[in-house]
XYZ file of N, CA and C in Angstrom:
423
model
N -10.824 -6.273 -10.300
C -10.903 -4.753 -10.527
C -9.628 -4.232 -10.967
N -8.484 -4.687 -10.720
C -7.218 -4.324 -11.252
C -6.732 -3.133 -10.291
N -5.645 -2.623 -10.493
C -4.862 -1.613 -9.690
C -5.759 -0.365 -9.833
N -5.965 0.183 -8.605
C -6.663 1.669 -8.547
C -5.774 2.642 -8.816
N -6.087 3.495 -9.733
C -5.189 4.654 -10.173
C -5.697 5.853 -9.432
N -4.745 6.739 -9.109
C -5.098 8.075 -8.243
C -6.130 8.863 -9.053
N -7.074 9.617 -8.346
C -7.776 10.506 -9.096
C -7.099 11.934 -9.023
N -7.551 12.764 -9.770
C -6.985 14.266 -9.834
C -8.361 14.947 -9.677
N -8.363 16.030 -8.634
C -9.394 16.818 -8.402
C -8.814 18.132 -8.147
N -9.312 19.155 -8.813
C -8.941 20.699 -8.704
C -10.135 21.375 -8.074
N -9.935 22.045 -6.910
C -11.039 22.749 -6.369
C -10.640 24.128 -6.044
N -11.802 25.164 -5.999
C -11.445 26.492 -5.888
C -11.406 26.795 -4.338
N -10.441 27.779 -4.049
C -10.274 28.313 -2.624
C -10.244 29.779 -2.727
N -10.520 30.464 -1.736
C -10.494 31.919 -1.680
C -9.335 32.483 -1.078
N -8.608 31.676 -0.328
C -7.389 32.196 0.369
C -6.408 31.017 0.216
N -5.245 31.266 -0.594
C -4.438 30.137 -0.904
C -3.781 29.722 0.304
N -3.142 30.603 1.126
C -2.268 30.201 2.045
C -3.072 29.744 3.267
N -4.297 30.085 3.542
C -5.082 29.625 4.732
C -5.478 28.010 4.326
N -5.850 27.837 3.145
C -6.153 26.430 2.674
C -4.863 25.607 2.454
N -3.772 26.229 2.045
C -2.469 25.470 1.968
C -2.244 24.865 3.446
N -2.247 25.663 4.437
C -2.045 25.340 5.769
C -3.033 24.241 6.145
N -4.261 24.374 5.910
C -5.271 23.483 6.244
C -5.008 22.011 5.697
N -4.752 22.029 4.521
C -4.484 20.608 3.686
C -3.120 20.063 4.312
N -2.165 20.975 4.318
C -0.833 20.490 4.860
C -0.719 20.104 6.110
N -1.253 21.017 7.190
C -0.984 20.785 8.592
C -2.238 20.154 9.303
N -3.376 20.606 9.030
C -4.591 19.856 9.624
C -4.757 18.470 9.080
N -4.822 18.204 7.847
C -4.815 16.973 7.220
C -3.685 16.212 6.913
N -2.457 16.908 6.959
C -1.234 16.139 6.872
C -0.899 15.717 5.507
N -1.455 16.562 4.424
C -1.184 15.997 3.033
C 0.268 16.697 2.740
N 1.006 15.890 1.924
C 2.367 16.435 1.426
C 2.093 17.348 0.505
N 2.717 18.481 0.300
C 2.588 19.348 -0.636
C 3.652 19.085 -1.846
N 3.122 19.261 -3.134
C 3.903 19.106 -4.268
C 4.150 20.425 -4.970
N 4.020 20.363 -6.188
C 4.246 21.483 -7.023
C 3.307 22.617 -6.594
N 3.710 23.988 -6.932
C 2.811 25.098 -6.619
C 3.255 26.387 -7.381
N 2.227 27.231 -7.417
C 2.691 28.593 -8.009
C 1.971 29.663 -6.952
N 1.848 30.834 -7.578
C 1.205 31.699 -6.685
C -0.347 31.759 -6.745
N -0.864 30.623 -7.644
C -2.357 30.670 -7.888
C -2.865 29.340 -7.550
N -2.056 28.302 -7.297
C -2.400 26.783 -7.138
C -1.244 26.190 -6.347
N -1.737 24.945 -5.641
C -0.952 24.097 -4.869
C -1.296 22.718 -5.202
N -0.350 21.705 -5.453
C -0.737 20.145 -5.605
C -0.535 19.807 -4.264
N -1.417 18.720 -3.828
C -1.279 17.910 -2.662
C -1.356 16.496 -3.024
N -0.533 15.719 -2.103
C -0.925 14.165 -2.066
C -1.963 14.043 -1.002
N -3.209 13.897 -1.539
C -4.301 13.740 -0.879
C -4.743 12.237 -0.664
N -3.881 11.607 0.243
C -3.980 10.268 0.647
C -4.000 9.407 -0.489
N -2.880 9.629 -1.390
C -2.474 8.865 -2.462
C -3.176 9.391 -3.834
N -3.887 10.434 -3.892
C -4.592 11.115 -5.023
C -4.002 12.551 -5.105
N -4.240 13.115 -6.227
C -3.728 14.421 -6.561
C -4.938 15.469 -6.362
N -4.829 16.261 -5.394
C -5.679 17.297 -5.193
C -4.977 18.672 -5.408
N -5.805 19.505 -6.170
C -5.015 20.899 -6.498
C -6.024 21.846 -6.046
N -5.420 22.852 -5.167
C -6.335 23.946 -4.745
C -6.026 25.098 -5.681
N -6.897 25.851 -6.299
C -6.756 26.924 -7.115
C -7.437 28.011 -6.438
N -6.590 29.170 -6.327
C -7.287 30.502 -5.728
C -8.165 31.086 -6.820
N -9.401 31.639 -6.245
C -10.484 32.076 -7.034
C -11.179 33.172 -6.168
N -11.512 34.078 -6.983
C -12.521 35.097 -6.334
C -13.767 34.353 -5.707
N -14.248 34.714 -4.501
C -15.427 34.064 -3.915
C -16.583 34.014 -4.987
N -17.303 33.002 -5.078
C -18.229 32.774 -6.080
C -19.724 32.436 -5.279
N -20.695 32.996 -5.863
C -22.018 32.638 -5.241
C -22.102 31.143 -4.884
N -22.522 30.740 -3.763
C -22.793 29.255 -3.536
C -24.221 28.728 -3.660
N -24.427 27.824 -4.422
C -25.797 27.409 -4.408
C -26.418 27.198 -3.160
N -27.630 27.430 -2.886
C -28.414 27.331 -1.823
C -29.029 25.932 -1.675
N -28.758 25.134 -0.683
C -29.259 23.764 -0.577
C -28.986 23.192 0.754
N -29.762 22.344 1.340
C -29.566 21.716 2.464
C -28.670 20.457 2.309
N -28.742 19.854 1.307
C -28.064 18.640 0.979
C -28.971 17.381 0.916
N -28.636 16.169 0.935
C -29.450 15.167 0.792
C -29.467 14.340 2.068
N -30.594 13.816 2.489
C -30.679 13.005 3.665
C -30.190 11.680 3.359
N -29.223 11.319 4.293
C -28.611 9.771 4.131
C -28.542 9.338 5.715
N -29.120 8.202 5.929
C -29.060 7.722 7.355
C -29.420 8.655 8.364
N -30.516 9.473 7.985
C -31.025 10.428 8.953
C -30.157 11.725 9.221
N -29.210 11.964 8.412
C -28.425 13.119 8.595
C -28.439 13.852 7.062
N -28.187 15.266 7.143
C -28.082 15.977 5.858
C -26.641 16.109 5.408
N -26.421 15.360 4.390
C -25.205 15.234 3.734
C -24.921 16.402 2.764
N -23.882 17.221 2.946
C -23.628 18.420 2.116
C -23.476 17.931 0.642
N -24.046 18.767 -0.187
C -23.844 18.382 -1.724
C -23.385 19.753 -2.240
N -22.117 19.852 -2.937
C -21.380 18.794 -3.346
C -20.329 18.403 -2.281
N -19.726 17.265 -2.323
C -18.579 17.011 -1.287
C -17.617 16.009 -1.958
N -16.474 15.837 -1.501
C -15.459 14.934 -1.914
C -14.660 14.293 -0.796
N -14.024 13.317 -0.935
C -13.125 12.742 0.119
C -12.515 11.473 -0.356
N -12.222 10.615 0.658
C -11.534 9.340 0.363
C -11.924 8.460 1.356
N -11.784 7.132 0.931
C -12.019 5.884 1.826
C -10.744 5.523 2.508
N -10.741 5.555 3.769
C -9.447 5.176 4.590
C -9.412 3.882 5.060
N -8.374 3.252 5.469
C -8.406 2.079 6.198
C -9.004 2.501 7.595
N -9.711 1.562 8.211
C -10.372 1.747 9.534
C -9.480 2.426 10.587
N -8.299 1.940 10.918
C -7.483 2.620 11.852
C -7.071 3.833 11.517
N -6.789 4.319 10.342
C -6.426 5.440 9.733
C -7.422 6.565 9.973
N -8.804 6.015 9.730
C -9.927 6.843 9.774
C -10.106 7.274 11.360
N -9.873 6.307 12.249
C -10.062 6.656 13.660
C -9.108 7.530 14.129
N -7.795 7.415 13.639
C -6.723 8.269 14.053
C -6.945 9.697 13.485
N -7.482 9.995 12.331
C -7.711 11.113 11.780
C -8.964 11.792 12.531
N -9.854 10.998 12.863
C -11.083 11.572 13.573
C -10.572 12.074 14.906
N -9.742 11.416 15.470
C -9.269 11.795 16.768
C -8.359 13.123 16.648
N -7.490 13.089 15.718
C -6.696 14.266 15.378
C -7.601 15.485 15.203
N -8.693 15.384 14.342
C -9.333 16.506 13.994
C -10.315 17.032 15.228
N -10.642 16.052 16.093
C -11.372 16.492 17.262
C -10.457 17.104 18.130
N -9.221 16.759 18.280
C -8.319 17.510 19.104
C -7.903 18.833 18.550
N -8.111 19.013 17.247
C -7.828 20.320 16.761
C -9.098 21.323 16.734
N -10.134 20.739 17.288
C -11.444 21.445 17.327
C -12.095 21.723 16.039
N -11.945 20.788 15.087
C -12.550 21.009 13.650
C -13.995 21.024 13.845
N -14.715 21.946 13.161
C -16.200 22.103 13.281
C -16.661 21.059 12.293
N -17.206 19.888 12.702
C -17.890 18.982 11.911
C -19.238 19.314 11.325
N -19.460 19.133 10.073
C -20.886 19.136 9.537
C -21.633 17.960 10.093
N -20.911 16.808 9.851
C -21.527 15.492 10.598
C -20.435 14.803 11.444
N -20.590 14.881 12.669
C -19.547 14.131 13.465
C -19.210 12.796 13.088
N -17.892 12.299 13.448
C -17.813 10.884 13.113
C -18.651 9.876 13.717
N -19.119 8.920 12.953
C -20.114 7.968 13.488
C -20.178 6.998 12.628
N -20.791 5.808 12.959
C -21.006 4.498 12.053
C -22.330 4.648 11.527
N -22.352 4.649 10.071
C -23.490 4.885 9.253
C -23.918 3.380 8.805
N -25.144 3.284 8.642
C -25.827 2.029 8.143
C -25.386 0.788 9.156
N -25.266 1.139 10.331
C -24.903 0.193 11.273
C -25.729 -1.216 11.182
N -24.990 -2.253 11.118
C -25.645 -3.545 10.864
C -26.153 -3.925 9.651
N -25.988 -3.096 8.591
C -26.524 -3.111 7.312
C -25.443 -3.328 6.260
N -25.748 -3.742 5.059
C -24.932 -3.679 4.023
C -24.349 -2.241 3.822
N -23.029 -2.230 3.673
C -22.376 -0.982 3.562
C -22.114 -0.199 4.730
N -22.133 -0.895 5.888
C -21.777 -0.296 7.129
C -20.349 0.424 7.209
N -20.231 1.659 7.585
C -19.082 2.532 7.329
C -19.035 3.465 8.542
N -17.716 3.876 8.812
C -17.475 5.077 9.619
C -17.383 6.261 8.649
N -17.919 7.372 9.052
C -17.926 8.571 8.081
C -17.843 9.880 9.000
N -17.469 10.850 8.429
C -17.383 12.139 8.930
C -17.428 13.221 7.847
N -17.933 14.358 8.152
C -18.013 15.420 7.124
C -17.546 16.634 7.861
N -16.775 17.546 7.167
C -16.384 18.902 7.753
C -15.972 19.716 6.416
N -15.679 20.854 6.604
C -15.410 21.897 5.415
C -14.129 22.414 5.565
N -13.396 22.792 4.505
C -12.097 23.443 4.483
C -12.366 24.933 4.696
N -11.351 25.760 4.873
C -11.596 27.041 5.162
C -12.373 27.917 4.094
N -12.463 27.348 2.830
C -13.197 27.879 1.853
C -14.671 27.409 1.577
N -14.801 26.527 2.592
C -16.310 26.065 2.517
C -16.481 24.729 1.539
N -15.461 23.993 1.064
C -15.553 22.837 0.384
C -15.807 21.718 1.376
N -16.924 21.044 1.031
C -17.284 19.835 1.930
C -16.369 18.624 1.701
N -15.884 18.068 2.774
C -15.106 16.711 2.617
C -15.859 15.715 3.398
N -15.722 14.452 2.892
C -16.278 13.227 3.617
C -14.874 12.250 3.612
N -14.767 11.811 4.972
C -13.709 10.621 5.031
C -14.596 9.440 5.573
N -14.406 8.411 5.111
C -15.179 7.164 5.533
C -14.162 5.860 5.514
N -14.618 4.923 6.117
C -13.829 3.671 6.287
C -14.836 2.658 6.573
N -14.605 1.394 5.823
C -15.292 0.046 5.913
C -14.479 -0.849 6.721
N -15.103 -1.460 7.838
C -14.326 -2.678 8.464
C -14.202 -3.683 7.523
N -15.085 -3.894 6.477
C -14.886 -4.846 5.447
C -14.947 -3.893 4.074
N -13.911 -3.844 3.406
C -13.700 -2.979 2.313
C -14.603 -3.771 1.179
N -14.860 -4.920 1.193
C -15.674 -5.662 0.170
C -17.014 -5.081 0.167
N -17.329 -4.279 1.150
C -18.771 -3.607 1.172
C -18.777 -2.376 0.384
N -17.602 -1.784 0.026
C -17.565 -0.577 -0.715
C -18.576 -0.432 -1.888
N -18.834 -1.323 -2.606
C -19.832 -1.321 -3.816
C -20.972 -2.225 -3.657
N -21.028 -2.733 -2.345
C -22.198 -3.685 -2.145
C -23.468 -3.082 -2.409
N -24.415 -3.813 -2.964
C -25.917 -3.387 -3.190
C -26.761 -3.855 -1.867
C-alpha cells in the first residue's frame, strides 16, 4: 500500500473559539496556523481546518443503522492504535462528553471487529474514533 499520506479536511463551525478549545483541549490536537476565520489542527497526524461560518440548516436524518446502532451521517474521524483509543475514550468519559454512541466493540467476533465511539463537536459535527486489535482487518471483506 505504501506510505499513508495525511488527509486534509475543512469543516464549518459556528463559534471559532469554542471549537478551537474543543479540538485543542478536549481532543489534544496541536494548533497550527490560524486567522480570525479559521484554525489548522494536527488531527492525529492529519490536517483539520475549522472555518467559522454562519449557522446553516442541517439536513434532517437519523443516520444509518450499523451493528444495531444509528450512525450519524455525515461524520469523520480517525483510526487510532488500540491503546490510544482506550486512553482517549477514558479521557472523554472523564470530561463528561455526551456520546452519540458510547465506546464499544462493533462486529464482535466477526471480520472487521473494532472499538468505536461517536460524539459531536460544539458545532454539531459528528466524529468517529475507532481502533482495530488487528489493523489488517481495516479493509477486510
